[in-house]
Amino acid sequence: MRAAIMSRPRRARDIGLTIWDFREKIWVVCPSCAGPARVMDVAARERFRLVCLRCAHSAEGSTRGTPQRVGCATDGRFGLPLYLTARVRGQQLWVYNLAHLDALAEWLGANLRERPVQGLYRNRTMMSRLPPWMSSAAARPHVVRALAALRERAVSEGLS
């Protein structure tokens, strides 16, 4: 008789990233054609630029005097809605880019999630600040499936 082989639990470690760590490139809805447009920092983060992949619409702005909002389904610079969004159990799931998506998918898809035991900023990380609807055991499978669908959409449209 063979011994049952137990699969090892997938582990994820909170390495202290914040939402600000994913803001270098943000995918938004183009105001001209509703296609995917990229908002990115340029010129040593003193300016930012929007460029659409479909219609080549572009715009620029200065970071000076521009409020930088995070934690909502807009880019925080132009105020445009994010492109990579989905509804999950009546809630809005959004990600800035594939790196943000991958970090969430790794964390929420893990069987074991490890947070720093000590440290000044341990409760300021992105993973420690996820909303309860997203991190609850009942919601995690739904969120992981939605993240996988968003990844397929992003890859099929050539977003990196």
PDB file of C-alpha atoms in Angstrom:
ATOM      1  CA  MET A   1       0.000   0.000   0.000  1.00  0.00           C
ATOM      2  CA  ARG A   2       1.331   3.407  -0.962  1.00  0.00           C
ATOM      3  CA  ALA A   3       1.557   6.170   1.554  1.00  0.00           C
ATOM      4  CA  ALA A   4      -0.517   9.163   0.658  1.00  0.00           C
ATOM      5  CA  ILE A   5       1.655  11.957  -0.618  1.00  0.00           C
ATOM      6  CA  MET A   6       0.638  15.210   0.961  1.00  0.00           C
ATOM      7  CA  SER A   7       1.110  18.323  -1.077  1.00  0.00           C
ATOM      8  CA  ARG A   8       3.114  21.015   0.606  1.00  0.00           C
ATOM      9  CA  PRO A   9       1.157  24.100   1.520  1.00  0.00           C
ATOM     10  CA  ARG A  10       1.880  27.126  -0.599  1.00  0.00           C
ATOM     11  CA  ARG A  11       3.426  29.837   1.517  1.00  0.00           C
ATOM     12  CA  ALA A  12       3.405  33.550   0.980  1.00  0.00           C
ATOM     13  CA  ARG A  13       5.457  35.995   2.985  1.00  0.00           C
ATOM     14  CA  ASP A  14       4.508  39.646   3.412  1.00  0.00           C
ATOM     15  CA  ILE A  15       7.767  41.378   2.490  1.00  0.00           C
ATOM     16  CA  GLY A  16       6.537  44.835   3.400  1.00  0.00           C
ATOM     17  CA  LEU A  17       5.350  46.185   0.053  1.00  0.00           C
ATOM     18  CA  THR A  18       2.841  49.008   0.080  1.00  0.00           C
ATOM     19  CA  ILE A  19       0.415  50.092  -2.614  1.00  0.00           C
ATOM     20  CA  TRP A  20       2.882  52.868  -3.486  1.00  0.00           C
ATOM     21  CA  ASP A  21       5.376  50.226  -4.660  1.00  0.00           C
ATOM     22  CA  PHE A  22       3.099  49.387  -7.619  1.00  0.00           C
ATOM     23  CA  ARG A  23       2.431  52.907  -8.945  1.00  0.00           C
ATOM     24  CA  GLU A  24       5.228  53.234 -11.518  1.00  0.00           C
ATOM     25  CA  LYS A  25       2.972  51.889 -14.255  1.00  0.00           C
ATOM     26  CA  ILE A  26      -0.821  51.966 -13.942  1.00  0.00           C
ATOM     27  CA  TRP A  27      -3.293  50.674 -16.542  1.00  0.00           C
ATOM     28  CA  VAL A  28      -6.314  52.963 -16.931  1.00  0.00           C
ATOM     29  CA  VAL A  29      -9.269  53.343 -19.293  1.00  0.00           C
ATOM     30  CA  CYS A  30      -8.354  55.712 -22.135  1.00  0.00           C
ATOM     31  CA  PRO A  31     -10.578  58.808 -22.079  1.00  0.00           C
ATOM     32  CA  SER A  32     -10.693  58.811 -25.911  1.00  0.00           C
ATOM     33  CA  CYS A  33     -11.385  55.200 -26.910  1.00  0.00           C
ATOM     34  CA  ALA A  34     -11.991  53.275 -23.629  1.00  0.00           C
ATOM     35  CA  GLY A  35      -9.029  51.019 -24.434  1.00  0.00           C
ATOM     36  CA  PRO A  36      -6.060  50.305 -22.180  1.00  0.00           C
ATOM     37  CA  ALA A  37      -3.819  53.296 -21.496  1.00  0.00           C
ATOM     38  CA  ARG A  38      -0.664  53.380 -19.389  1.00  0.00           C
ATOM     39  CA  VAL A  39       0.055  56.073 -16.802  1.00  0.00           C
ATOM     40  CA  MET A  40       3.726  56.179 -15.846  1.00  0.00           C
ATOM     41  CA  ASP A  41       6.240  58.418 -14.152  1.00  0.00           C
ATOM     42  CA  VAL A  42       8.783  60.207 -16.334  1.00  0.00           C
ATOM     43  CA  ALA A  43      11.615  62.677 -15.736  1.00  0.00           C
ATOM     44  CA  ALA A  44      12.717  61.485 -12.310  1.00  0.00           C
ATOM     45  CA  ARG A  45       9.117  61.249 -11.068  1.00  0.00           C
ATOM     46  CA  GLU A  46       8.513  64.960 -11.529  1.00  0.00           C
ATOM     47  CA  ARG A  47       6.108  64.363 -14.404  1.00  0.00           C
ATOM     48  CA  PHE A  48       3.707  61.643 -15.445  1.00  0.00           C
ATOM     49  CA  ARG A  49       2.405  60.621 -18.850  1.00  0.00           C
ATOM     50  CA  LEU A  50      -0.635  58.796 -20.207  1.00  0.00           C
ATOM     51  CA  VAL A  51      -0.337  56.835 -23.470  1.00  0.00           C
ATOM     52  CA  CYS A  52      -3.124  54.722 -25.008  1.00  0.00           C
ATOM     53  CA  LEU A  53      -2.204  51.431 -26.672  1.00  0.00           C
ATOM     54  CA  ARG A  54      -5.129  51.575 -29.127  1.00  0.00           C
ATOM     55  CA  CYS A  55      -5.560  55.168 -30.275  1.00  0.00           C
ATOM     56  CA  ALA A  56      -2.187  56.661 -29.196  1.00  0.00           C
ATOM     57  CA  HIS A  57      -3.948  59.365 -27.166  1.00  0.00           C
ATOM     58  CA  SER A  58      -1.408  60.962 -24.825  1.00  0.00           C
ATOM     59  CA  ALA A  59      -1.345  63.494 -22.021  1.00  0.00           C
ATOM     60  CA  GLU A  60       1.206  64.742 -19.513  1.00  0.00           C
ATOM     61  CA  GLY A  61       1.089  66.301 -16.099  1.00  0.00           C
ATOM     62  CA  SER A  62       3.349  67.510 -13.336  1.00  0.00           C
ATOM     63  CA  THR A  63       3.553  65.808  -9.963  1.00  0.00           C
ATOM     64  CA  ARG A  64       3.958  69.204  -8.307  1.00  0.00           C
ATOM     65  CA  GLY A  65       0.631  70.346  -6.963  1.00  0.00           C
ATOM     66  CA  THR A  66      -1.083  67.142  -8.096  1.00  0.00           C
ATOM     67  CA  PRO A  67      -2.716  65.203  -5.269  1.00  0.00           C
ATOM     68  CA  GLN A  68      -1.652  61.559  -5.295  1.00  0.00           C
ATOM     69  CA  ARG A  69      -4.560  59.379  -4.198  1.00  0.00           C
ATOM     70  CA  VAL A  70      -4.200  55.668  -3.622  1.00  0.00           C
ATOM     71  CA  GLY A  71      -6.564  52.975  -2.468  1.00  0.00           C
ATOM     72  CA  CYS A  72      -9.385  53.536  -4.934  1.00  0.00           C
ATOM     73  CA  ALA A  73     -10.259  52.365  -8.442  1.00  0.00           C
ATOM     74  CA  THR A  74      -8.723  55.426 -10.144  1.00  0.00           C
ATOM     75  CA  ASP A  75      -5.137  56.177 -11.068  1.00  0.00           C
ATOM     76  CA  GLY A  76      -4.752  59.060  -8.613  1.00  0.00           C
ATOM     77  CA  ARG A  77      -3.048  61.365 -11.125  1.00  0.00           C
ATOM     78  CA  PHE A  78      -5.493  61.921 -13.985  1.00  0.00           C
ATOM     79  CA  GLY A  79      -8.441  60.556 -11.998  1.00  0.00           C
ATOM     80  CA  LEU A  80      -9.189  57.969 -14.699  1.00  0.00           C
ATOM     81  CA  PRO A  81     -10.800  54.619 -13.858  1.00  0.00           C
ATOM     82  CA  LEU A  82      -8.477  51.636 -13.687  1.00  0.00           C
ATOM     83  CA  TYR A  83      -8.554  49.216 -16.604  1.00  0.00           C
ATOM     84  CA  LEU A  84      -7.978  45.995 -14.666  1.00  0.00           C
ATOM     85  CA  THR A  85     -11.113  45.740 -12.549  1.00  0.00           C
ATOM     86  CA  ALA A  86     -13.690  43.044 -11.809  1.00  0.00           C
ATOM     87  CA  ARG A  87     -16.741  42.558  -9.625  1.00  0.00           C
ATOM     88  CA  VAL A  88     -16.311  39.903  -6.955  1.00  0.00           C
ATOM     89  CA  ARG A  89     -19.242  39.049  -4.721  1.00  0.00           C
ATOM     90  CA  GLY A  90     -20.658  42.551  -5.095  1.00  0.00           C
ATOM     91  CA  GLN A  91     -17.332  44.294  -4.437  1.00  0.00           C
ATOM     92  CA  GLN A  92     -14.937  46.081  -6.794  1.00  0.00           C
ATOM     93  CA  LEU A  93     -11.590  44.322  -7.275  1.00  0.00           C
ATOM     94  CA  TRP A  94      -8.909  46.455  -8.921  1.00  0.00           C
ATOM     95  CA  VAL A  95      -5.195  46.235  -9.638  1.00  0.00           C
ATOM     96  CA  TYR A  96      -2.752  48.785 -11.033  1.00  0.00           C
ATOM     97  CA  ASN A  97      -0.675  46.392 -13.144  1.00  0.00           C
ATOM     98  CA  LEU A  98       0.474  42.784 -13.451  1.00  0.00           C
ATOM     99  CA  ALA A  99       3.014  43.092 -10.627  1.00  0.00           C
ATOM    100  CA  HIS A 100       0.220  44.256  -8.304  1.00  0.00           C
ATOM    101  CA  LEU A 101      -2.036  41.460  -9.572  1.00  0.00           C
ATOM    102  CA  ASP A 102       0.668  38.816  -9.051  1.00  0.00           C
ATOM    103  CA  ALA A 103       1.394  40.006  -5.508  1.00  0.00           C
ATOM    104  CA  LEU A 104      -2.292  39.752  -4.586  1.00  0.00           C
ATOM    105  CA  ALA A 105      -2.735  36.382  -6.299  1.00  0.00           C
ATOM    106  CA  GLU A 106       0.300  34.935  -4.527  1.00  0.00           C
ATOM    107  CA  TRP A 107      -0.848  36.201  -1.127  1.00  0.00           C
ATOM    108  CA  LEU A 108      -4.524  35.278  -1.426  1.00  0.00           C
ATOM    109  CA  GLY A 109      -3.854  31.952  -3.160  1.00  0.00           C
ATOM    110  CA  ALA A 110      -1.474  30.726  -0.472  1.00  0.00           C
ATOM    111  CA  ASN A 111      -2.502  28.243   2.190  1.00  0.00           C
ATOM    112  CA  LEU A 112      -0.132  29.857   4.659  1.00  0.00           C
ATOM    113  CA  ARG A 113       0.312  33.628   4.782  1.00  0.00           C
ATOM    114  CA  GLU A 114       3.164  34.918   6.956  1.00  0.00           C
ATOM    115  CA  ARG A 115       3.332  38.507   8.142  1.00  0.00           C
ATOM    116  CA  PRO A 116       6.293  40.125   9.888  1.00  0.00           C
ATOM    117  CA  VAL A 117       6.206  39.406  13.589  1.00  0.00           C
ATOM    118  CA  GLN A 118       7.808  42.668  14.527  1.00  0.00           C
ATOM    119  CA  GLY A 119       8.796  45.937  13.002  1.00  0.00           C
ATOM    120  CA  LEU A 120       7.681  49.504  12.963  1.00  0.00           C
ATOM    121  CA  TYR A 121       5.677  49.251   9.724  1.00  0.00           C
ATOM    122  CA  ARG A 122       4.287  45.716   9.959  1.00  0.00           C
ATOM    123  CA  ASN A 123       0.695  46.958   9.924  1.00  0.00           C
ATOM    124  CA  ARG A 124       1.284  49.404   7.055  1.00  0.00           C
ATOM    125  CA  THR A 125       1.925  46.869   4.328  1.00  0.00           C
ATOM    126  CA  MET A 126      -0.485  46.300   1.461  1.00  0.00           C
ATOM    127  CA  MET A 127      -1.253  42.773   2.639  1.00  0.00           C
ATOM    128  CA  SER A 128      -2.084  43.911   6.176  1.00  0.00           C
ATOM    129  CA  ARG A 129      -4.471  46.520   4.772  1.00  0.00           C
ATOM    130  CA  LEU A 130      -6.527  44.327   2.447  1.00  0.00           C
ATOM    131  CA  PRO A 131     -10.256  44.792   2.990  1.00  0.00           C
ATOM    132  CA  PRO A 132     -12.015  42.000   4.922  1.00  0.00           C
ATOM    133  CA  TRP A 133     -14.239  41.103   1.946  1.00  0.00           C
ATOM    134  CA  MET A 134     -11.082  40.225  -0.003  1.00  0.00           C
ATOM    135  CA  SER A 135      -9.091  38.398   2.644  1.00  0.00           C
ATOM    136  CA  SER A 136     -11.868  36.322   4.244  1.00  0.00           C
ATOM    137  CA  ALA A 137     -11.587  32.569   3.772  1.00  0.00           C
ATOM    138  CA  ALA A 138     -14.950  32.461   1.977  1.00  0.00           C
ATOM    139  CA  ALA A 139     -13.975  35.168  -0.524  1.00  0.00           C
ATOM    140  CA  ARG A 140     -10.376  34.203  -1.306  1.00  0.00           C
ATOM    141  CA  PRO A 141     -11.193  31.523  -3.939  1.00  0.00           C
ATOM    142  CA  HIS A 142     -13.503  33.963  -5.744  1.00  0.00           C
ATOM    143  CA  VAL A 143     -10.899  36.727  -5.657  1.00  0.00           C
ATOM    144  CA  VAL A 144      -8.145  34.391  -6.903  1.00  0.00           C
ATOM    145  CA  ARG A 145     -10.357  33.302  -9.825  1.00  0.00           C
ATOM    146  CA  ALA A 146     -11.112  36.930 -10.682  1.00  0.00           C
ATOM    147  CA  LEU A 147      -7.393  37.754 -10.550  1.00  0.00           C
ATOM    148  CA  ALA A 148      -6.675  34.858 -12.920  1.00  0.00           C
ATOM    149  CA  ALA A 149      -9.323  36.173 -15.331  1.00  0.00           C
ATOM    150  CA  LEU A 150      -7.839  39.680 -15.130  1.00  0.00           C
ATOM    151  CA  ARG A 151      -4.383  38.226 -15.854  1.00  0.00           C
ATOM    152  CA  GLU A 152      -5.710  36.404 -18.949  1.00  0.00           C
ATOM    153  CA  ARG A 153      -7.356  39.616 -20.152  1.00  0.00           C
ATOM    154  CA  ALA A 154      -4.183  41.644 -19.576  1.00  0.00           C
ATOM    155  CA  VAL A 155      -1.962  39.130 -21.352  1.00  0.00           C
ATOM    156  CA  SER A 156      -4.384  38.807 -24.296  1.00  0.00           C
ATOM    157  CA  GLU A 157      -4.353  42.605 -24.709  1.00  0.00           C
ATOM    158  CA  GLY A 158      -0.582  42.880 -24.471  1.00  0.00           C
ATOM    159  CA  LEU A 159      -0.425  44.632 -21.109  1.00  0.00           C
ATOM    160  CA  SER A 160       2.751  44.061 -19.127  1.00  0.00           C
TER     161      SER A 160
END
